[in-house]
Structures are given as C-alpha cells and as structure tokens.
DNA sequence: AATTACCGACAGACAGTCGGTCGGTGAGGT
DNA sequence: ACCTCACCGACCGACTGTCTGTCGGTAATT
C-alpha cells in the first residue's frame, strides 16, 4: 500500500520512531529494518529522506538540542530576577526540557550508557558542552557586575563546571555508591563556589537540584 | 601453513596488530579480516583467543592503562621532591607513557576523534578519569600537609581538573582556534589554582606543559 | 590419549544501492 | 472551464557486499 506524504512530515515520522527505538534499544541495537517496520515504509523511502542511519541520529539530536537550549535561553534571559534564581531556573529548564523527550528514568539511562550508544552519547555530550556554558555564562557575567560572582573567565569556568557535571551526573563512567556520590556532589558545589568567587556556603541549594540529568 | 604458538604470545601478536590498525583506521574502520591478514592467522584462531572484537580493544586499553598509570605512579611517589615538581613529573610521565604507544601526533588524533571511534574514546576517557585523579590526589594531599595547597576535597577536585583537561586537550569535542585555545589554557591554570587554594600566578609553568595529550 | 592451538567454510544480520513505480500538480491546449 | 500530459519526487523492495561470530574438524604438543 502506497501512502504519499510531504517530505517534512515523513522525516518527522522517521525521526519520532527512530528516537523511540534508539532510547529503547540503543543506536546499534536498532536496525534500519526496525525503523522501517515502526514507520511502515520501505527501505528506499528511508534512504530517500536520510543519507544514512547516522544522519537520522544527527537529526534527532539537533532537534532535541534546539528544544532544550531554547527553553534554557528563555529562562536565562529573565534579567530582573536575582542571578541565583536565574541560574536555578535555567538549570531546571535544561533538566525539564530533557524530560519531555527522553525521560531520564533509570531504564533509559542504563541503555544510554551502554557501549553500543557511545556515539550517541558523545554527540549529546558535545551538544551540552558547547551549548550550555554560553547560556549560563551570560548569567554569571551579570552576577559579576552585581558583585555576586567574581571570575575573570566566566565562559571558560562554566565550561569546566558543566563538563564535570555532565561527566558526574549523566554518564555511567564513574560507578559510585551513594556515599561516594554524595561526596562528589558536596565537593562539586564547594568547588563551583570557589570557581565563581563566592564564599563557602553561599549557594543556597544542595544536592536536590542534581537529581536527574545535566 | 600452520604455526602453533603459546596462547599469550598469539594474544600479544593480535593485540599489537589490532592496536596499530585501530590507530590507523579506527575501530569500526578496522574489520576482523584486516586483523587476521595483519597477523597471518585464520578467523577461528582469533576467536579462539578473544571472544569478540570489542574484547580485543578492551585488552589493548587495559594494557595501555597499566603501562601509563604505572609510570605515573612511580613519578608520583617520589616523596622527597617538592610537590610542584612531583606534579609536573607525574603529568609528564602520563604524556610520555602515552607517547610510546600511541604517539599523539596529529594524524592519529584526527582519527581517534572521528565518530567511528566513539567507543574506544569513551573507554580511554574512563580509564583516564578513574585512573589519574587518585594518583595526583596523593601528591595534593602531601601538598596540603606542607601548606602548599588547601582544599577539603583533594580527590574530587583532581577529578574535576582531570575531567576538564581531558575534554579540553584530548577530545576533538571543542573545535577551537588558537586564540580560543589559549584562553582556555589560561583559564584552566587560573581555575586550577583557585581550586587547589594557591594564590594566582603561583603555578610556575604555563601552557608549555599541555602540548600533547592528557 | 588428551589437550589445545589452529583452520576456513559457513550462517545470519546489516547498511546502503538502484532501477523502476506511481501519485500529485501545473502548464498548455481545447 | 475542462481535459491531458509531462514532469517531479515520494515511494518501493529485491539485491549487493561486508561484517562478525560459529562450528566441526585437523594438527601439533604434552
């Protein structure tokens, strides 16, 4: 049976199905046949719209990144809020935006961190590390003007903080027990305070913020 | 023609050939047939010694890690040297140990960071992030006792520093021009000083140290 | 005789290709 | 206003080449 649709619509269908399958079974664990069956199209159709399986993933990640980062940017730009609150809201927007699409629940995280998803993981990591620090750095800069923060390297410092946070929370790299993880989080907050030039204990929120994803 | 060798010797031959090929063409870009041809054995022989292609990579990385980390440990343990010098020597041992095996020259780095090597890259990253901080943290602890450094979280702090350094120098994640890279390095040193509780400018070495890999 | 390294034909799965089909659409003729 | 016909591009699915991992059997070593 032959159903004709607009290219953009088909592309979206393919990406939707692929996204679900990749989250369920991983990138390498999902064959193009799985995607074809899920969408209900033939091989040729898929390769009419995408030059390769990897390009499907690229499309998904780009779409994901656009959505998440856009939410965060909106929160980051609320200039009349106190900087701490802006920071918190922006970080929460990052977590929430992620939650809509890939809910960062345990089963999924398990899979994401499996070796077969190394490529997807690397691409998401790149998205986070290149996309998030510029947004947060703008807040930090305002905070510097207000005298709340003090650092000559706002962007680079946020890059460091985000990079480590990403490693610590998102990846399955460090397999830490609860106690070790608690230490990491406490140290992380302490070190973030040092890096941003505020005195110890002035970060008014604790580990609660860092439950889920980035 | 049939040549029989001791299992350990064959394993080493296979790992040597595979290591060279993986560095040249990447993990996914190297087929098991390439390895068979390079070693001069049959399919069955390879799978007699290794349960899978990925296990070959695991073996290579483990071997690599043992060698590199052992050198670094030796340098780290020279307790009569001043802590700064110990730090420098240990980091140089890390770079040098790496240089023996994978020379971190440009052509190779190009390949290492290609998408097809995401898995290998992730595994090396894990090795570095879990292996290196404990070694450096020991030096930091001694430095704290001497009053050179000051941080309540030596291990966690080194983990953060190493994680970011690894991202910055080893990965092709951030594609920065020379100027941007220079800023990153300066910021990195500045931030490392803050994290370790020494005053600004007391790190006596500059960007020279960070030419090659982590 | 038993163990163990070794062999290579083979199976099964997979990504990507290619020649060809068919539905929609709009321009030109009536 | 209505037809028709050429063209575009979405769509199809059989096919190719390649790849990893398996298995039954063979030869060397102890």
CSV table of C-alpha atoms (C1' of nucleotides) in Angstrom, one decimal, chain A residues 2 5 10 44-45 48-49, chain D residues 9-15:
chain,number,residue,atom,x,y,z
A,2,UNK,CA,1.4,3.3,-1.0
A,5,UNK,CA,3.2,12.4,2.4
A,10,UNK,CA,7.8,11.8,6.7
A,44,UNK,CA,14.2,3.1,-0.2
A,45,UNK,CA,11.9,5.6,1.4
A,48,UNK,CA,15.3,8.9,0.2
A,49,UNK,CA,14.9,11.1,3.2
D,9,DG,C1',9.7,13.5,-6.3
D,10,DA,C1',7.9,10.3,-2.8
D,11,DC,C1',8.0,5.6,-2.6
D,12,DC,C1',9.1,0.6,-3.2
D,13,DG,C1',11.7,-3.8,-2.3
D,14,DA,C1',15.0,-7.0,-4.3
D,15,DC,C1',19.7,-7.1,-4.3
